[in-house]
Tab-separated table of C-alpha atoms in Angstrom:
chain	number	residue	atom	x	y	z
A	1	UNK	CA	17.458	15.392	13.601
A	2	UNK	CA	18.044	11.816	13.306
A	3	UNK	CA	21.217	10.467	11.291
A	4	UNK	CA	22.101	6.823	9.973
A	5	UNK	CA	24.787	4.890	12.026
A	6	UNK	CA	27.411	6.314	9.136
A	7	UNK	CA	26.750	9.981	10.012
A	8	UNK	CA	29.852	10.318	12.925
A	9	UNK	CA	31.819	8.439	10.073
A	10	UNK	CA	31.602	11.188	7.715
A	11	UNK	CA	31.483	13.818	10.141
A	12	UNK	CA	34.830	12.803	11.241
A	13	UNK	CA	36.124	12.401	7.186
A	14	UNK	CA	35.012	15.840	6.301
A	15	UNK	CA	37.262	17.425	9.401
A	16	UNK	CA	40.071	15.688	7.754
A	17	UNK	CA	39.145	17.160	4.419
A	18	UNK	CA	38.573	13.529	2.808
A	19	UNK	CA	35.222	13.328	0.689
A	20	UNK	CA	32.657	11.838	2.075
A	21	UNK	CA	32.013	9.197	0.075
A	22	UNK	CA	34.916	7.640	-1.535
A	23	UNK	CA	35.028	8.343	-5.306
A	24	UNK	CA	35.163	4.638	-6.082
A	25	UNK	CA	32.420	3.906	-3.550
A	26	UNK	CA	29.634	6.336	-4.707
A	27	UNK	CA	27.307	4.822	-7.705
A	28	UNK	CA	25.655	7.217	-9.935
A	29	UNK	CA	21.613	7.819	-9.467
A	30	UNK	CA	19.247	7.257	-12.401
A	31	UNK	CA	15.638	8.340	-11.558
A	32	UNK	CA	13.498	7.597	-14.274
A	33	UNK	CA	10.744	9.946	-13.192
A	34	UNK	CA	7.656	12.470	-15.030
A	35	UNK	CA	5.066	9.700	-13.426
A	36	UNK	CA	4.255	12.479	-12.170
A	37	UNK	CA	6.585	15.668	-12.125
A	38	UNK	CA	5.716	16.319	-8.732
A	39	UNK	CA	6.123	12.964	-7.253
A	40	UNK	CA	9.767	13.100	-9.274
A	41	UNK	CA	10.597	16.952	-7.877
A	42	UNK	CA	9.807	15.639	-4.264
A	43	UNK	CA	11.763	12.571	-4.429
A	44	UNK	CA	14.601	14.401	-5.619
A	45	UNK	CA	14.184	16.793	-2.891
A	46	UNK	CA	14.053	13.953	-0.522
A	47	UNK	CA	17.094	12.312	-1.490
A	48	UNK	CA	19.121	16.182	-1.429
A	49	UNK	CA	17.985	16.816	2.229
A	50	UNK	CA	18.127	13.009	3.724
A	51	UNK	CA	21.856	12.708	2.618
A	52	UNK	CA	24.268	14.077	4.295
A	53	UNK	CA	26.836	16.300	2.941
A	54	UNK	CA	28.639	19.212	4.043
A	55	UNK	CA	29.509	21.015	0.516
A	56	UNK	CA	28.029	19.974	-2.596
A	57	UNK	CA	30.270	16.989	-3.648
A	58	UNK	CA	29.184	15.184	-1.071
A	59	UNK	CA	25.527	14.512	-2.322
A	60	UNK	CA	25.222	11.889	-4.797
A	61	UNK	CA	25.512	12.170	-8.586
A	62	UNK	CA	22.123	12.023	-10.398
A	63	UNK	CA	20.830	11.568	-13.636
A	64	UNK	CA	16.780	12.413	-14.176
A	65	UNK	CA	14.519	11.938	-16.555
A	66	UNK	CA	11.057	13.276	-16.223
A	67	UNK	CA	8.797	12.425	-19.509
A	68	UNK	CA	5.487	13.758	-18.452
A	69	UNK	CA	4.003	12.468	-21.251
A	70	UNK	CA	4.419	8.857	-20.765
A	71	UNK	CA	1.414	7.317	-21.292
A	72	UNK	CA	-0.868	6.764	-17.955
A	73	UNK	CA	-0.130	3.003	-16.485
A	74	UNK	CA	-2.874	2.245	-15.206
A	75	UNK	CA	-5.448	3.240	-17.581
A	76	UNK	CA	-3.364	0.686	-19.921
A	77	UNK	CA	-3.488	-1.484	-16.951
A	78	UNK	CA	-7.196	-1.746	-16.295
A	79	UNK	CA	-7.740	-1.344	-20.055
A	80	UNK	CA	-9.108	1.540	-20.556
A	81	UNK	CA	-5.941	2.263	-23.239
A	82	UNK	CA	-4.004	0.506	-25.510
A	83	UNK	CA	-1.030	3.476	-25.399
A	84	UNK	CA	1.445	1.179	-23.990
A	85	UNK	CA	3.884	3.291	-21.252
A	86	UNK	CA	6.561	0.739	-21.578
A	87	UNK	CA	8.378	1.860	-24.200
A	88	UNK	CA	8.728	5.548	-23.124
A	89	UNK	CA	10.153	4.043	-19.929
A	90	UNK	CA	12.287	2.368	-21.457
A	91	UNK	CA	13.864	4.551	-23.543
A	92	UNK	CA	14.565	6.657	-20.546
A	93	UNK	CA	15.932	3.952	-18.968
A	94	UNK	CA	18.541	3.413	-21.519
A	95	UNK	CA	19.560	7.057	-21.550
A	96	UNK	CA	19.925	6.764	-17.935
A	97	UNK	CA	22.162	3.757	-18.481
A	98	UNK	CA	23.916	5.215	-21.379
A	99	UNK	CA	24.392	8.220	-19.982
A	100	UNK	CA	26.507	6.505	-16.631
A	101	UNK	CA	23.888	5.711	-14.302
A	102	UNK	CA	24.899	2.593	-12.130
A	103	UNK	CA	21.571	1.704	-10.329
A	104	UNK	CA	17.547	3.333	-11.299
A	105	UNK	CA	15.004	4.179	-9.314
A	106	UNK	CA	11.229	4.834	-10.759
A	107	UNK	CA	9.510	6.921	-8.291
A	108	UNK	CA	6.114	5.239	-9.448
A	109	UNK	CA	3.994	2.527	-8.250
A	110	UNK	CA	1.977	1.771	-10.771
A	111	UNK	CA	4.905	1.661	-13.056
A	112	UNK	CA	6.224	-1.525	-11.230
A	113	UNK	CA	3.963	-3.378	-12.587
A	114	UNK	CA	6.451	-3.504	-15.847
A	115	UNK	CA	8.887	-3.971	-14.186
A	116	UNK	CA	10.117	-7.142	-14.784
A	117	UNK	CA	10.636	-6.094	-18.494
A	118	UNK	CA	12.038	-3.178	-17.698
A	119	UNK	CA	14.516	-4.638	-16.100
A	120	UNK	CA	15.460	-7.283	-18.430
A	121	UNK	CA	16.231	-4.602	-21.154
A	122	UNK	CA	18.725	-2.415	-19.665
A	123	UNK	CA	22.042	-3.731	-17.909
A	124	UNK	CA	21.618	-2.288	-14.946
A	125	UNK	CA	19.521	-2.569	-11.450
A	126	UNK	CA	15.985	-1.220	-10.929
A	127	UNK	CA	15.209	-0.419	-7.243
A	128	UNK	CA	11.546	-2.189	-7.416
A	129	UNK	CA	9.423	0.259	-4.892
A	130	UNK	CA	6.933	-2.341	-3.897
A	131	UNK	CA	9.176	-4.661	-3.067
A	132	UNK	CA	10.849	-2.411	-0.728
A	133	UNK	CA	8.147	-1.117	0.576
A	134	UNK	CA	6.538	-4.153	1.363
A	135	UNK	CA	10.045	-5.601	3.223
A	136	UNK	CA	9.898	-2.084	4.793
A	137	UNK	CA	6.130	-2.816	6.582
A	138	UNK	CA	7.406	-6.331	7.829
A	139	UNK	CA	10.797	-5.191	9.379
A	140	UNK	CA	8.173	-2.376	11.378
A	141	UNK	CA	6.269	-5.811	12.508
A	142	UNK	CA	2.895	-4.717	10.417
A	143	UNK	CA	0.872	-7.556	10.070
A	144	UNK	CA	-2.416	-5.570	8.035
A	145	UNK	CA	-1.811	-3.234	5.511
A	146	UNK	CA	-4.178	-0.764	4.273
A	147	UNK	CA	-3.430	-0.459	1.005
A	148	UNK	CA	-4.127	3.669	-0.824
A	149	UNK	CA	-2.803	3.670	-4.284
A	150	UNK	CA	-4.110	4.159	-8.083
A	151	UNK	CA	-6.814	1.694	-9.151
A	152	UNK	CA	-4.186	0.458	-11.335
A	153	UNK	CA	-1.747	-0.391	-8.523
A	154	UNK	CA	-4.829	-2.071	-6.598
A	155	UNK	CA	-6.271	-4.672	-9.415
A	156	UNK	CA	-2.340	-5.672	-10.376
A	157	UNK	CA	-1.724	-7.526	-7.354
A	158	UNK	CA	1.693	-6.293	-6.818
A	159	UNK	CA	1.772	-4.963	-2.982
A	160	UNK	CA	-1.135	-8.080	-2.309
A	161	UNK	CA	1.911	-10.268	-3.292
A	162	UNK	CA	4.555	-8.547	-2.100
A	163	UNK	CA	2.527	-8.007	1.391
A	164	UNK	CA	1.263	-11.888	1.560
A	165	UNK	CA	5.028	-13.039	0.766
A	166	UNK	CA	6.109	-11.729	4.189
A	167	UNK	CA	2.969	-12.675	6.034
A	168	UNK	CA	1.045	-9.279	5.585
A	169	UNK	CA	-2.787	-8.770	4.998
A	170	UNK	CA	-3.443	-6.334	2.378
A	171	UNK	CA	-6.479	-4.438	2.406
A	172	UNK	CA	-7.815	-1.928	0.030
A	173	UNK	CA	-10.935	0.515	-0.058
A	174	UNK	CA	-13.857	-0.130	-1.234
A	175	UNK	CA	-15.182	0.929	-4.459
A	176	UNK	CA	-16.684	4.316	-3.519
A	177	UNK	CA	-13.058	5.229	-1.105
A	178	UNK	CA	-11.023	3.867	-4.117
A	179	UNK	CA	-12.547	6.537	-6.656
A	180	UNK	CA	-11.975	9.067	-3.895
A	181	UNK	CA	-8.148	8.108	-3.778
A	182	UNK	CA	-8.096	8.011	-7.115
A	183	UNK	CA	-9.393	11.493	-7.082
A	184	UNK	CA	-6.720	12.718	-5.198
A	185	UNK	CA	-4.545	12.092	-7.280
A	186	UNK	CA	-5.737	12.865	-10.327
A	187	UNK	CA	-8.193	15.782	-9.618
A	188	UNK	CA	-6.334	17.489	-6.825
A	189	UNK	CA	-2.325	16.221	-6.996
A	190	UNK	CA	-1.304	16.251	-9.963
A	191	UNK	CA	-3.579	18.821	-11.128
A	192	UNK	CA	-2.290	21.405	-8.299
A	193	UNK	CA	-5.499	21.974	-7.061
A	194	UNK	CA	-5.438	22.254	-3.492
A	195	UNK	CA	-7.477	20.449	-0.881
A	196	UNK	CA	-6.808	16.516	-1.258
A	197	UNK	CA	-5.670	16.242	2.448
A	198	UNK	CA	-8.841	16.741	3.446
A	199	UNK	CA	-10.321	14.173	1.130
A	200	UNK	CA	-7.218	11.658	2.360
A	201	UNK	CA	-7.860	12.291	6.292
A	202	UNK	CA	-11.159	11.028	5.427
A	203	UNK	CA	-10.383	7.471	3.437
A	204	UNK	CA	-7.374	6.953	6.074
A	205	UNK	CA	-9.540	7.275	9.216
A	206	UNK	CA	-11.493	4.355	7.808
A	207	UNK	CA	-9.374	2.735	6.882
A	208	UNK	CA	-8.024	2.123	10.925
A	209	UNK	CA	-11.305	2.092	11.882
A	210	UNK	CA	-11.256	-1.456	9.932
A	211	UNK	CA	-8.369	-2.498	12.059
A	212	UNK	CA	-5.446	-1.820	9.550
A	213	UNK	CA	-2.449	-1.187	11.703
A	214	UNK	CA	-0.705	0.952	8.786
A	215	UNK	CA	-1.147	2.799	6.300
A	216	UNK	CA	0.836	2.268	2.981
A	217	UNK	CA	0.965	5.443	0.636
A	218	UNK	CA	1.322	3.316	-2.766
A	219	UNK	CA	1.203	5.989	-4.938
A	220	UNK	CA	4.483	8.562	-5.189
A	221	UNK	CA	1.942	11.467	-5.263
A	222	UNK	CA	-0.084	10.627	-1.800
A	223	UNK	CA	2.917	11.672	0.340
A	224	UNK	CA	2.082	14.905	-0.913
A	225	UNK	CA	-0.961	15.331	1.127
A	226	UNK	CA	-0.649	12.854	3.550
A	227	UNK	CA	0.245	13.542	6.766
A	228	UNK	CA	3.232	12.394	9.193
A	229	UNK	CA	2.649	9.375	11.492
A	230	UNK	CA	3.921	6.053	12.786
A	231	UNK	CA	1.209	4.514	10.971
A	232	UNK	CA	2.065	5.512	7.839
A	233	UNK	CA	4.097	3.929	5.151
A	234	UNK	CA	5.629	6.075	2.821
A	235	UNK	CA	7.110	4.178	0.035
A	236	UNK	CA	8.721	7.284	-1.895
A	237	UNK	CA	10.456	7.970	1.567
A	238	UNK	CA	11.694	4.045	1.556
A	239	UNK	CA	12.875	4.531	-2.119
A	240	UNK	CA	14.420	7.674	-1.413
A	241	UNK	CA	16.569	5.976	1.690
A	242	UNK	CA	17.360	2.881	-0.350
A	243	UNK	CA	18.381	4.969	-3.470
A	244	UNK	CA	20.652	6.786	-0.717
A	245	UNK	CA	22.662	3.750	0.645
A	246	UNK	CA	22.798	1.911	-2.795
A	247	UNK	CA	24.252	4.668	-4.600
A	248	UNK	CA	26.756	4.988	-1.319
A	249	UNK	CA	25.355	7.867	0.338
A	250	UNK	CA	24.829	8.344	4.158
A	251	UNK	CA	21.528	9.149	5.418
A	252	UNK	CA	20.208	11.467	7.262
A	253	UNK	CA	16.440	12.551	8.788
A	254	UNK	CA	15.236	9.860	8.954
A	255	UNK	CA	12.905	8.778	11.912
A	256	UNK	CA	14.075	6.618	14.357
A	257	UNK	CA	11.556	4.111	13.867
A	258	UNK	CA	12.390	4.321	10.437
A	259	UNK	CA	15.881	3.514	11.355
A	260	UNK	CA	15.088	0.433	13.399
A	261	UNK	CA	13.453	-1.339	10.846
A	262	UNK	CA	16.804	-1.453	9.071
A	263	UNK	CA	19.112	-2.172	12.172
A	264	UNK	CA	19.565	-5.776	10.702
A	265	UNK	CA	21.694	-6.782	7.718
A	266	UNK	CA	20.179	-5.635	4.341
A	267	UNK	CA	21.807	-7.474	1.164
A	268	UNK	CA	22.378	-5.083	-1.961
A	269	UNK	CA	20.914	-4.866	-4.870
């Protein structure tokens, strides 16, 4: 087990019978989730067993929401609907916010790519999961990024920008690998079928065959099947550690290459 530089730290406050986090340190945790439930379940899941605590007051405070029947971003994205998602998301952003939450995290992708006016109407911070992931691939040194995600994250642009900003090629599948991803999913993740792991083995092994030295899961349901390797780039598992610090946590299980890449100064949200 691997533990954040902070770990001896609270080790050493919980023998003294001091809470772990100071009450006026720790923030409270919106996740704005239901896109999808499972992606939301495992990223809460993450965030319980990555943060160290030693009785139950010292895991953060959370608020969730989990609308599962926000409207699907990126068939409004690639036009195949006019149901706009936004305002679903942000009503649950305000009841996150109204109901104490001090920072929000979206464990979604595709749903970054509203999130500039997400942000701009609720008064608190959004962790933006692209943009950490993407500062997550350049701290590892990646310098070509294979890029799996929803069709919808693909044709916005947002890890292409994100990626090129920091001096990182982004490269997705081609058309027939990109309905396969896509199919995994829709058809096996979210639908509970089993067998997508298979089907992702199969797109990722061309993927470095093409010379892409990682792999970047861009869609919060992939880490479901995918499996664990220095190649890959989780970005629910960079959420989920970023959620951790900002809301004051200490981390915990984390690799420690994953570690490293955050060794340097990191300026909060």
């Amino acid at each position: 087990m691997v533990y954040f530089k902070g770990y001896y730290r609270a080790q050493k406050l919980f023998a003294k019978g001091r809470d772990i986090i100071p009450r006026h340190n720790k923030k409270k945790l919106g996740i704005l989730g239901g896109m999808g439930p499972a992606a939301t379940v495992f990223f809460y899941q993450l965030i319980t067993e990555r943060t160290f605590a030693e009785r139950d007051r010292d895991h953060l405070n959370i608020i969730i929401t989990s609308r599962a029947d926000t409207p699907d971003r990126t068939d409004f994205i690639l036009g195949k609907s006019k149901d706009d998602p936004l305002p679903s998301m942000l009503a649950d952003a305000r009841t996150l916010e109204g109901a104490g939450a001090d920072v929000i995290a979206v464990p979604c992708n595709t749903a970054q790519f509203f999130w500039d006016r997400l942000t701009a109407g609720v008064g608190v911070p959004i962790l933006n999961i692209v943009e950490e992931t993407a500062e997550y691939a350049a701290r590892r040194g990646f310098r070509r990024a294979a890029l799996l995600a929803t069709e919808g994250t693909v044709k916005s642009g947002l890890y292409l920008r994100a990626l090129a900003d920091r001096g990182i090629e982004c490269t997705a599948p081609g058309r027939e690998d990109q309905t396969l991803v896509d199919s995994i999913i829709y058809d096996y993740v979210k639908a509970g079928v089993p067998g997508g792991d298979v089907l992702f083995r199969r797109v990722a092994e061309k993927m470095l065959a093409a010379n892409c030295d990682c792999i970047i899961l861009g869609c919060t349901e992939l880490p479901l099947v995918a499996p664990s390797a220095p190649y890959i780039i989780d970005s629910l598992e960079v959420l989920a550690y970023r959620s951790i610090v900002e809301a004051g946590g200490t981390p915990k299980g984390f690799s420690p290459e994953f570690l490293a890449a955050y060794e340097k100064s990191y300026e909060k949200i």
